[in-house]
């Protein structure tokens, strides 16, 4: 929260406390200050969060006159009264705003008094020169929940109740400023009772734009897969009964449709996997309350706080053995993603089910974007769902559930979406002109930058798929319109074939483009969210990223800042036989690493046929479709295959996740050897590890032991390389980024070791370390470089080493 300041840049003088039993009139007499009028501008997330009614009530509390109105990105206030009361008004405004507000700045100046008789709220105005801030969608508040289950309340069991402190925001906004006529609630005319609440400054629903009731608001209904409405007096009871019978439902939520079934029903979960074409990737579950969560999973205080927060993300938790959850929820995975209800509809359904946990997964076929439009949902999901829980409140923007985990007591985002986006991040460097950063290819997000604010989109999926690419392009147009911002610079990944790079080429026109190397963007992302602007060591471990030498990087130690970097160390490159196919078939990377180490590969015949192994051997010998890679992600794949954990995966990162799960269950001693080869850029040679790992496998040592020794080796590698780089550069700050650092075991142990070794360790906690955070890093690089006419498309690096 920014410091309060006036036209002279100083804080107002302190006031004496209000005398016990006294009045403000007495206080005015004590301080002897005259009537004054002030113009106040408050920027930040101050629209759609009850800020105007809050200010209205505050003005009444201090007997002040004037007005307040929304402008694009801020609220504008003129307020008049005794100077002492104005100072107290400003103090409370700054220090005790509404729960959903986030104030970035409060500025004020003095005007001539006008003698207004009262304080009132004016119609919104527009100002395209000022930044716009919008609230994310937030979970149902306690007051609304009390009404939902109160038989005497007129909104009893109404699935769409909300107030200024909760409910939909981003997903229903069609334009700014945020007023009802610029939301999808515009088509619902308020009944007299709702209008009275909306117009009453003392009511919790004063200017609550989505407010509604059973008389005038959206209606719930049940539909068959073909779209025909089902006649039922109680859609919630109908849905609960169908789910108890093992049916699969499509539920229209805040940002799109969920597919749901009973999480303890093996047959229903298996059938959902078959219909959704999602073989093994974990499903999330939704449960009624924390009592049920604790019965199913181990939960820390930090995890419980996230589960119950207004953001209501999916939180990854360790499953309790023997719980009612079927194994098909998250096969071969010790953790499960859990969330609590975040809409009245969810609360009503879970209440009716009396503690039965539900699968609650994105409404789509595997890898497609979530369905959010009614007609599209009926078309795409009718082959999956047995029934639809539908309603007539339009979703304007799709938005998936956010996913987080807690590592060493600190939140680690996996997917940033509902509840977080589009909340702005403050940049350590200013964007001198509006910038659009386009992110990467997988787990895509984009970011708009203006001034010191970065507006990151919600998670938009993998751009390999046409529907995801179309959703990505539509979201860019919507954000530019919503934030009233036309980018003057486009920033993208260095990879020439990414869909996001093609978007930049096709849409830039005469606007300049900047290409930023993938791992440099990861480093910059970690720096930006911590407000850093200094040279640092970046430990960037991920699956793939296009390197400046044309090879595939991913096991990198960079030294640099926003303006440039040096590749200071990396894993010894090996061939990646079959290119991207090696990502889906880790046994290929096992063959490559074993061949590089001069080890026998015949024991891999349990994962691939002799003919397939022979083909890979020839590809390696002749260097056919076998690009070089230094990727830490591919090293995880190879280790998983050699250890006998998994030779083929059905989703990205599956082998690494299972390796982490096994390692976390084993606490024995031991590590694996490696060598560091000196040079301008240090090279980490893991051939000694591969030989020892293969020997352990041949001796029949269990995969958990092998996985734990591998993790310990990685911790030691990172510690030794960082120590070498500190000795060479004098730098003691380390950023951990890249998708590998979603590995909670590795991240916790690396952080603990580096801290013990005297390093300042920065790991990501506001944006994901995976490619979902790339756009923030790209934006920071562009901002640091500034901009001027005629800048060409450049790569954003300073080379290999030296």
PDB file of C-alpha atoms in Angstrom, residues 417-677:
ATOM      1  CA  UNK A 417      -6.049 -18.161 -12.814  1.00  0.00           C
ATOM      2  CA  UNK A 418      -9.329 -17.745 -10.899  1.00  0.00           C
ATOM      3  CA  UNK A 419      -8.966 -15.744  -7.696  1.00  0.00           C
ATOM      4  CA  UNK A 420      -5.596 -14.276  -8.774  1.00  0.00           C
ATOM      5  CA  UNK A 421      -5.916 -12.924 -12.328  1.00  0.00           C
ATOM      6  CA  UNK A 422      -5.981 -10.114 -13.331  1.00  0.00           C
ATOM      7  CA  UNK A 423      -4.648  -8.707 -10.051  1.00  0.00           C
ATOM      8  CA  UNK A 424      -1.656  -6.551 -11.054  1.00  0.00           C
ATOM      9  CA  UNK A 425       1.944  -7.109 -10.031  1.00  0.00           C
ATOM     10  CA  UNK A 426       4.195  -4.136  -9.326  1.00  0.00           C
ATOM     11  CA  UNK A 427       7.240  -3.995 -11.587  1.00  0.00           C
ATOM     12  CA  UNK A 428      10.695  -2.982 -10.322  1.00  0.00           C
ATOM     13  CA  UNK A 429      11.219  -1.064 -13.590  1.00  0.00           C
ATOM     14  CA  UNK A 430       8.765   1.099 -15.478  1.00  0.00           C
ATOM     15  CA  UNK A 431       7.287   0.338 -18.880  1.00  0.00           C
ATOM     16  CA  UNK A 432       7.782   3.652 -20.671  1.00  0.00           C
ATOM     17  CA  UNK A 433       5.287   2.632 -23.331  1.00  0.00           C
ATOM     18  CA  UNK A 434       2.497  -0.011 -23.237  1.00  0.00           C
ATOM     19  CA  UNK A 435       3.941  -3.497 -23.769  1.00  0.00           C
ATOM     20  CA  UNK A 436       2.406  -6.876 -24.603  1.00  0.00           C
ATOM     21  CA  UNK A 437       4.466  -9.885 -23.481  1.00  0.00           C
ATOM     22  CA  UNK A 438       3.247 -13.066 -25.167  1.00  0.00           C
ATOM     23  CA  UNK A 439       4.703 -15.840 -23.009  1.00  0.00           C
ATOM     24  CA  UNK A 440       5.659 -19.238 -24.373  1.00  0.00           C
ATOM     25  CA  UNK A 441       4.039 -22.270 -25.981  1.00  0.00           C
ATOM     26  CA  UNK A 442       3.014 -24.393 -22.998  1.00  0.00           C
ATOM     27  CA  UNK A 443       1.008 -23.295 -19.944  1.00  0.00           C
ATOM     28  CA  UNK A 444       0.631 -20.014 -21.765  1.00  0.00           C
ATOM     29  CA  UNK A 445      -0.151 -16.643 -20.269  1.00  0.00           C
ATOM     30  CA  UNK A 446       0.379 -13.157 -21.631  1.00  0.00           C
ATOM     31  CA  UNK A 447       0.996  -9.909 -19.783  1.00  0.00           C
ATOM     32  CA  UNK A 448       0.173  -6.266 -20.444  1.00  0.00           C
ATOM     33  CA  UNK A 449       2.506  -3.669 -19.012  1.00  0.00           C
ATOM     34  CA  UNK A 450       1.926   0.015 -18.413  1.00  0.00           C
ATOM     35  CA  UNK A 451       3.984   2.124 -16.031  1.00  0.00           C
ATOM     36  CA  UNK A 452       5.012  -0.058 -13.115  1.00  0.00           C
ATOM     37  CA  UNK A 453       2.061  -2.410 -13.400  1.00  0.00           C
ATOM     38  CA  UNK A 454       1.978  -5.869 -14.980  1.00  0.00           C
ATOM     39  CA  UNK A 455      -1.430  -7.370 -15.735  1.00  0.00           C
ATOM     40  CA  UNK A 456      -1.024 -11.110 -16.239  1.00  0.00           C
ATOM     41  CA  UNK A 457      -3.735 -13.095 -17.950  1.00  0.00           C
ATOM     42  CA  UNK A 458      -5.220 -16.213 -16.472  1.00  0.00           C
ATOM     43  CA  UNK A 459      -3.740 -19.589 -17.454  1.00  0.00           C
ATOM     44  CA  UNK A 460      -4.699 -20.275 -21.083  1.00  0.00           C
ATOM     45  CA  UNK A 461      -3.251 -23.733 -21.749  1.00  0.00           C
ATOM     46  CA  UNK A 462      -0.934 -25.182 -24.378  1.00  0.00           C
ATOM     47  CA  UNK A 463      -0.900 -23.384 -27.716  1.00  0.00           C
ATOM     48  CA  UNK A 464      -0.219 -26.611 -29.622  1.00  0.00           C
ATOM     49  CA  UNK A 465      -3.993 -26.928 -29.897  1.00  0.00           C
ATOM     50  CA  UNK A 466      -6.053 -24.729 -32.193  1.00  0.00           C
ATOM     51  CA  UNK A 467      -8.865 -24.124 -29.687  1.00  0.00           C
ATOM     52  CA  UNK A 468      -6.359 -23.039 -27.030  1.00  0.00           C
ATOM     53  CA  UNK A 469      -4.669 -20.707 -29.510  1.00  0.00           C
ATOM     54  CA  UNK A 470      -8.006 -19.163 -30.423  1.00  0.00           C
ATOM     55  CA  UNK A 471      -8.842 -18.671 -26.733  1.00  0.00           C
ATOM     56  CA  UNK A 472      -5.423 -17.063 -26.244  1.00  0.00           C
ATOM     57  CA  UNK A 473      -5.970 -14.621 -29.114  1.00  0.00           C
ATOM     58  CA  UNK A 474      -9.484 -13.745 -27.924  1.00  0.00           C
ATOM     59  CA  UNK A 475      -8.237 -13.120 -24.384  1.00  0.00           C
ATOM     60  CA  UNK A 476      -5.545 -10.730 -25.655  1.00  0.00           C
ATOM     61  CA  UNK A 477      -8.180  -8.674 -27.492  1.00  0.00           C
ATOM     62  CA  UNK A 478     -10.432  -8.651 -24.420  1.00  0.00           C
ATOM     63  CA  UNK A 479      -7.647  -7.583 -22.038  1.00  0.00           C
ATOM     64  CA  UNK A 480      -6.503  -4.804 -24.358  1.00  0.00           C
ATOM     65  CA  UNK A 481     -10.075  -3.508 -24.516  1.00  0.00           C
ATOM     66  CA  UNK A 482     -10.713  -3.995 -20.800  1.00  0.00           C
ATOM     67  CA  UNK A 483      -7.546  -2.207 -19.726  1.00  0.00           C
ATOM     68  CA  UNK A 484      -7.924   0.356 -22.554  1.00  0.00           C
ATOM     69  CA  UNK A 485      -4.368  -0.286 -23.664  1.00  0.00           C
ATOM     70  CA  UNK A 486      -2.864  -0.617 -27.135  1.00  0.00           C
ATOM     71  CA  UNK A 487       0.632  -2.096 -26.884  1.00  0.00           C
ATOM     72  CA  UNK A 488       3.408  -0.257 -28.677  1.00  0.00           C
ATOM     73  CA  UNK A 489       5.920  -3.107 -28.252  1.00  0.00           C
ATOM     74  CA  UNK A 490       5.429  -6.887 -28.530  1.00  0.00           C
ATOM     75  CA  UNK A 491       7.753  -9.238 -26.627  1.00  0.00           C
ATOM     76  CA  UNK A 492       7.993 -12.964 -27.307  1.00  0.00           C
ATOM     77  CA  UNK A 493      10.143 -16.062 -26.865  1.00  0.00           C
ATOM     78  CA  UNK A 494      13.289 -16.587 -28.932  1.00  0.00           C
ATOM     79  CA  UNK A 495      11.879 -19.844 -30.374  1.00  0.00           C
ATOM     80  CA  UNK A 496      10.857 -19.057 -33.972  1.00  0.00           C
ATOM     81  CA  UNK A 497       8.119 -21.712 -34.159  1.00  0.00           C
ATOM     82  CA  UNK A 498       6.158 -20.974 -30.991  1.00  0.00           C
ATOM     83  CA  UNK A 499       2.562 -19.938 -31.697  1.00  0.00           C
ATOM     84  CA  UNK A 500       3.122 -16.914 -29.460  1.00  0.00           C
ATOM     85  CA  UNK A 501       6.103 -15.908 -31.615  1.00  0.00           C
ATOM     86  CA  UNK A 502       4.000 -16.267 -34.749  1.00  0.00           C
ATOM     87  CA  UNK A 503       1.322 -14.109 -33.129  1.00  0.00           C
ATOM     88  CA  UNK A 504       3.931 -11.385 -32.572  1.00  0.00           C
ATOM     89  CA  UNK A 505       5.119 -11.572 -36.188  1.00  0.00           C
ATOM     90  CA  UNK A 506       1.579 -11.501 -37.583  1.00  0.00           C
ATOM     91  CA  UNK A 507       0.164  -8.754 -35.350  1.00  0.00           C
ATOM     92  CA  UNK A 508       3.096  -6.414 -34.770  1.00  0.00           C
ATOM     93  CA  UNK A 509       2.684  -4.459 -37.993  1.00  0.00           C
ATOM     94  CA  UNK A 510       5.039  -1.486 -37.732  1.00  0.00           C
ATOM     95  CA  UNK A 511       5.399  -1.952 -33.970  1.00  0.00           C
ATOM     96  CA  UNK A 512       8.804  -3.180 -32.759  1.00  0.00           C
ATOM     97  CA  UNK A 513       9.293  -6.714 -31.464  1.00  0.00           C
ATOM     98  CA  UNK A 514      11.704  -8.031 -28.887  1.00  0.00           C
ATOM     99  CA  UNK A 515      12.678 -11.714 -28.652  1.00  0.00           C
ATOM    100  CA  UNK A 516      13.786 -12.822 -25.177  1.00  0.00           C
ATOM    101  CA  UNK A 517      15.630 -16.085 -24.607  1.00  0.00           C
ATOM    102  CA  UNK A 518      13.447 -18.546 -22.712  1.00  0.00           C
ATOM    103  CA  UNK A 519      15.602 -19.049 -19.611  1.00  0.00           C
ATOM    104  CA  UNK A 520      16.520 -15.381 -19.401  1.00  0.00           C
ATOM    105  CA  UNK A 521      12.759 -14.744 -19.135  1.00  0.00           C
ATOM    106  CA  UNK A 522      12.540 -17.272 -16.288  1.00  0.00           C
ATOM    107  CA  UNK A 523      15.337 -15.467 -14.439  1.00  0.00           C
ATOM    108  CA  UNK A 524      13.699 -12.089 -15.042  1.00  0.00           C
ATOM    109  CA  UNK A 525      10.332 -13.421 -13.859  1.00  0.00           C
ATOM    110  CA  UNK A 526      11.782 -14.504 -10.523  1.00  0.00           C
ATOM    111  CA  UNK A 527      13.568 -11.176 -10.157  1.00  0.00           C
ATOM    112  CA  UNK A 528      10.517  -9.099 -11.054  1.00  0.00           C
ATOM    113  CA  UNK A 529       8.115 -10.629  -8.582  1.00  0.00           C
ATOM    114  CA  UNK A 530      10.613  -9.968  -5.780  1.00  0.00           C
ATOM    115  CA  UNK A 531      11.206  -6.386  -6.927  1.00  0.00           C
ATOM    116  CA  UNK A 532      14.888  -7.056  -7.671  1.00  0.00           C
ATOM    117  CA  UNK A 533      16.995  -5.041 -10.095  1.00  0.00           C
ATOM    118  CA  UNK A 534      20.565  -6.277  -9.708  1.00  0.00           C
ATOM    119  CA  UNK A 535      22.818  -8.964 -11.198  1.00  0.00           C
ATOM    120  CA  UNK A 536      21.982 -12.406  -9.810  1.00  0.00           C
ATOM    121  CA  UNK A 537      22.650 -16.106 -10.285  1.00  0.00           C
ATOM    122  CA  UNK A 538      19.710 -17.882 -11.916  1.00  0.00           C
ATOM    123  CA  UNK A 539      19.262 -21.629 -11.476  1.00  0.00           C
ATOM    124  CA  UNK A 540      16.811 -22.362 -14.277  1.00  0.00           C
ATOM    125  CA  UNK A 541      15.736 -25.998 -14.591  1.00  0.00           C
ATOM    126  CA  UNK A 542      12.925 -26.919 -16.978  1.00  0.00           C
ATOM    127  CA  UNK A 543      11.964 -29.205 -19.833  1.00  0.00           C
ATOM    128  CA  UNK A 544      12.777 -27.317 -23.007  1.00  0.00           C
ATOM    129  CA  UNK A 545      13.754 -23.848 -24.128  1.00  0.00           C
ATOM    130  CA  UNK A 546      15.380 -22.630 -27.324  1.00  0.00           C
ATOM    131  CA  UNK A 547      18.998 -21.687 -26.650  1.00  0.00           C
ATOM    132  CA  UNK A 548      21.066 -19.005 -28.314  1.00  0.00           C
ATOM    133  CA  UNK A 549      23.244 -21.737 -29.871  1.00  0.00           C
ATOM    134  CA  UNK A 550      20.232 -23.442 -31.483  1.00  0.00           C
ATOM    135  CA  UNK A 551      20.186 -26.378 -29.046  1.00  0.00           C
ATOM    136  CA  UNK A 552      17.538 -27.196 -26.449  1.00  0.00           C
ATOM    137  CA  UNK A 553      18.451 -25.760 -23.059  1.00  0.00           C
ATOM    138  CA  UNK A 554      16.897 -26.589 -19.713  1.00  0.00           C
ATOM    139  CA  UNK A 555      19.584 -27.243 -17.087  1.00  0.00           C
ATOM    140  CA  UNK A 556      21.028 -23.735 -16.859  1.00  0.00           C
ATOM    141  CA  UNK A 557      22.951 -21.550 -14.449  1.00  0.00           C
ATOM    142  CA  UNK A 558      22.753 -17.968 -15.691  1.00  0.00           C
ATOM    143  CA  UNK A 559      24.466 -14.860 -14.389  1.00  0.00           C
ATOM    144  CA  UNK A 560      22.688 -11.682 -15.364  1.00  0.00           C
ATOM    145  CA  UNK A 561      19.938  -9.142 -14.930  1.00  0.00           C
ATOM    146  CA  UNK A 562      17.142  -7.755 -17.097  1.00  0.00           C
ATOM    147  CA  UNK A 563      19.534  -6.264 -19.644  1.00  0.00           C
ATOM    148  CA  UNK A 564      21.429  -9.451 -20.421  1.00  0.00           C
ATOM    149  CA  UNK A 565      22.825 -12.752 -19.176  1.00  0.00           C
ATOM    150  CA  UNK A 566      25.741 -15.123 -19.444  1.00  0.00           C
ATOM    151  CA  UNK A 567      25.310 -18.884 -19.580  1.00  0.00           C
ATOM    152  CA  UNK A 568      27.689 -19.609 -16.711  1.00  0.00           C
ATOM    153  CA  UNK A 569      27.088 -23.359 -16.304  1.00  0.00           C
ATOM    154  CA  UNK A 570      24.905 -26.122 -17.705  1.00  0.00           C
ATOM    155  CA  UNK A 571      24.471 -29.878 -17.858  1.00  0.00           C
ATOM    156  CA  UNK A 572      26.519 -31.793 -20.400  1.00  0.00           C
ATOM    157  CA  UNK A 573      24.346 -31.982 -23.542  1.00  0.00           C
ATOM    158  CA  UNK A 574      23.036 -35.323 -24.758  1.00  0.00           C
ATOM    159  CA  UNK A 575      20.992 -36.263 -27.800  1.00  0.00           C
ATOM    160  CA  UNK A 576      17.207 -36.202 -27.626  1.00  0.00           C
ATOM    161  CA  UNK A 577      16.226 -39.043 -30.001  1.00  0.00           C
ATOM    162  CA  UNK A 578      12.995 -38.333 -31.823  1.00  0.00           C
ATOM    163  CA  UNK A 579      12.814 -34.734 -30.644  1.00  0.00           C
ATOM    164  CA  UNK A 580       9.492 -34.042 -28.909  1.00  0.00           C
ATOM    165  CA  UNK A 581       8.593 -37.736 -28.983  1.00  0.00           C
ATOM    166  CA  UNK A 582      11.284 -38.273 -26.344  1.00  0.00           C
ATOM    167  CA  UNK A 583       9.167 -36.153 -23.967  1.00  0.00           C
ATOM    168  CA  UNK A 584       6.307 -38.656 -24.242  1.00  0.00           C
ATOM    169  CA  UNK A 585       8.627 -41.683 -24.139  1.00  0.00           C
ATOM    170  CA  UNK A 586      11.253 -41.200 -21.393  1.00  0.00           C
ATOM    171  CA  UNK A 587      12.899 -44.537 -22.236  1.00  0.00           C
ATOM    172  CA  UNK A 588      14.387 -42.766 -25.274  1.00  0.00           C
ATOM    173  CA  UNK A 589      16.240 -40.341 -22.993  1.00  0.00           C
ATOM    174  CA  UNK A 590      17.362 -43.299 -20.898  1.00  0.00           C
ATOM    175  CA  UNK A 591      18.923 -44.882 -23.996  1.00  0.00           C
ATOM    176  CA  UNK A 592      20.654 -41.600 -24.834  1.00  0.00           C
ATOM    177  CA  UNK A 593      22.117 -41.066 -21.355  1.00  0.00           C
ATOM    178  CA  UNK A 594      23.184 -44.711 -21.020  1.00  0.00           C
ATOM    179  CA  UNK A 595      24.856 -44.597 -24.429  1.00  0.00           C
ATOM    180  CA  UNK A 596      26.647 -41.374 -23.518  1.00  0.00           C
ATOM    181  CA  UNK A 597      27.934 -43.042 -20.336  1.00  0.00           C
ATOM    182  CA  UNK A 598      29.000 -46.214 -22.186  1.00  0.00           C
ATOM    183  CA  UNK A 599      26.487 -48.343 -20.269  1.00  0.00           C
ATOM    184  CA  UNK A 600      24.531 -51.384 -21.377  1.00  0.00           C
ATOM    185  CA  UNK A 601      20.976 -50.559 -22.450  1.00  0.00           C
ATOM    186  CA  UNK A 602      19.528 -54.040 -22.804  1.00  0.00           C
ATOM    187  CA  UNK A 603      17.597 -53.935 -19.492  1.00  0.00           C
ATOM    188  CA  UNK A 604      15.355 -51.245 -21.038  1.00  0.00           C
ATOM    189  CA  UNK A 605      13.751 -53.983 -23.161  1.00  0.00           C
ATOM    190  CA  UNK A 606      11.023 -54.157 -20.503  1.00  0.00           C
ATOM    191  CA  UNK A 607       9.955 -50.653 -21.604  1.00  0.00           C
ATOM    192  CA  UNK A 608      10.542 -50.831 -25.377  1.00  0.00           C
ATOM    193  CA  UNK A 609      10.789 -53.537 -27.992  1.00  0.00           C
ATOM    194  CA  UNK A 610      14.198 -54.694 -29.291  1.00  0.00           C
ATOM    195  CA  UNK A 611      13.335 -53.175 -32.664  1.00  0.00           C
ATOM    196  CA  UNK A 612      12.525 -49.793 -31.098  1.00  0.00           C
ATOM    197  CA  UNK A 613      15.742 -49.844 -29.066  1.00  0.00           C
ATOM    198  CA  UNK A 614      17.751 -50.660 -32.189  1.00  0.00           C
ATOM    199  CA  UNK A 615      16.117 -47.784 -34.060  1.00  0.00           C
ATOM    200  CA  UNK A 616      17.058 -45.329 -31.312  1.00  0.00           C
ATOM    201  CA  UNK A 617      20.619 -46.652 -31.287  1.00  0.00           C
ATOM    202  CA  UNK A 618      20.903 -45.929 -35.033  1.00  0.00           C
ATOM    203  CA  UNK A 619      19.417 -42.443 -34.577  1.00  0.00           C
ATOM    204  CA  UNK A 620      22.054 -41.703 -31.936  1.00  0.00           C
ATOM    205  CA  UNK A 621      24.901 -43.084 -34.051  1.00  0.00           C
ATOM    206  CA  UNK A 622      23.885 -41.144 -37.153  1.00  0.00           C
ATOM    207  CA  UNK A 623      22.543 -38.052 -35.347  1.00  0.00           C
ATOM    208  CA  UNK A 624      19.203 -38.317 -37.170  1.00  0.00           C
ATOM    209  CA  UNK A 625      16.374 -36.309 -35.563  1.00  0.00           C
ATOM    210  CA  UNK A 626      18.296 -36.216 -32.298  1.00  0.00           C
ATOM    211  CA  UNK A 627      18.839 -32.582 -31.241  1.00  0.00           C
ATOM    212  CA  UNK A 628      21.207 -31.786 -28.387  1.00  0.00           C
ATOM    213  CA  UNK A 629      19.712 -30.902 -25.042  1.00  0.00           C
ATOM    214  CA  UNK A 630      20.956 -29.868 -21.601  1.00  0.00           C
ATOM    215  CA  UNK A 631      17.457 -30.138 -20.109  1.00  0.00           C
ATOM    216  CA  UNK A 632      17.032 -31.016 -16.433  1.00  0.00           C
ATOM    217  CA  UNK A 633      13.510 -32.174 -17.247  1.00  0.00           C
ATOM    218  CA  UNK A 634      14.819 -34.717 -19.718  1.00  0.00           C
ATOM    219  CA  UNK A 635      17.373 -35.865 -17.137  1.00  0.00           C
ATOM    220  CA  UNK A 636      14.488 -36.554 -14.741  1.00  0.00           C
ATOM    221  CA  UNK A 637      12.809 -38.572 -17.512  1.00  0.00           C
ATOM    222  CA  UNK A 638      15.941 -40.635 -18.112  1.00  0.00           C
ATOM    223  CA  UNK A 639      16.409 -41.363 -14.413  1.00  0.00           C
ATOM    224  CA  UNK A 640      12.750 -42.391 -14.069  1.00  0.00           C
ATOM    225  CA  UNK A 641      13.098 -44.848 -16.965  1.00  0.00           C
ATOM    226  CA  UNK A 642      16.443 -46.276 -15.803  1.00  0.00           C
ATOM    227  CA  UNK A 643      15.072 -46.681 -12.262  1.00  0.00           C
ATOM    228  CA  UNK A 644      12.111 -48.613 -13.656  1.00  0.00           C
ATOM    229  CA  UNK A 645       9.556 -46.005 -12.586  1.00  0.00           C
ATOM    230  CA  UNK A 646       8.090 -45.131 -15.980  1.00  0.00           C
ATOM    231  CA  UNK A 647       9.141 -45.461 -19.614  1.00  0.00           C
ATOM    232  CA  UNK A 648       6.118 -43.788 -21.231  1.00  0.00           C
ATOM    233  CA  UNK A 649       4.051 -40.846 -19.943  1.00  0.00           C
ATOM    234  CA  UNK A 650       0.501 -39.723 -20.665  1.00  0.00           C
ATOM    235  CA  UNK A 651       1.019 -36.102 -19.591  1.00  0.00           C
ATOM    236  CA  UNK A 652       3.938 -33.689 -19.271  1.00  0.00           C
ATOM    237  CA  UNK A 653       6.007 -34.075 -16.107  1.00  0.00           C
ATOM    238  CA  UNK A 654       4.419 -37.386 -15.091  1.00  0.00           C
ATOM    239  CA  UNK A 655       7.697 -39.283 -14.737  1.00  0.00           C
ATOM    240  CA  UNK A 656       9.282 -36.478 -12.702  1.00  0.00           C
ATOM    241  CA  UNK A 657       6.221 -36.258 -10.418  1.00  0.00           C
ATOM    242  CA  UNK A 658       6.355 -39.981  -9.694  1.00  0.00           C
ATOM    243  CA  UNK A 659      10.104 -39.810  -9.085  1.00  0.00           C
ATOM    244  CA  UNK A 660       9.559 -36.983  -6.584  1.00  0.00           C
ATOM    245  CA  UNK A 661       6.776 -38.935  -4.860  1.00  0.00           C
ATOM    246  CA  UNK A 662       9.047 -41.977  -4.422  1.00  0.00           C
ATOM    247  CA  UNK A 663      11.966 -39.863  -3.185  1.00  0.00           C
ATOM    248  CA  UNK A 664       9.789 -38.106  -0.612  1.00  0.00           C
ATOM    249  CA  UNK A 665       8.873 -41.466   0.953  1.00  0.00           C
ATOM    250  CA  UNK A 666      12.507 -42.532   1.511  1.00  0.00           C
ATOM    251  CA  UNK A 667      14.772 -40.853   4.073  1.00  0.00           C
ATOM    252  CA  UNK A 668      17.913 -43.008   3.799  1.00  0.00           C
ATOM    253  CA  UNK A 669      21.433 -41.794   3.157  1.00  0.00           C
ATOM    254  CA  UNK A 670      23.422 -41.680  -0.038  1.00  0.00           C
ATOM    255  CA  UNK A 671      23.812 -39.653  -3.206  1.00  0.00           C
ATOM    256  CA  UNK A 672      25.225 -40.098  -6.681  1.00  0.00           C
ATOM    257  CA  UNK A 673      28.561 -38.843  -8.056  1.00  0.00           C
ATOM    258  CA  UNK A 674      29.029 -36.200 -10.744  1.00  0.00           C
ATOM    259  CA  UNK A 675      31.860 -34.101 -12.142  1.00  0.00           C
ATOM    260  CA  UNK A 676      32.218 -30.385 -12.850  1.00  0.00           C
ATOM    261  CA  UNK A 677      34.284 -29.625 -15.939  1.00  0.00           C
TER     262      UNK A 677
END
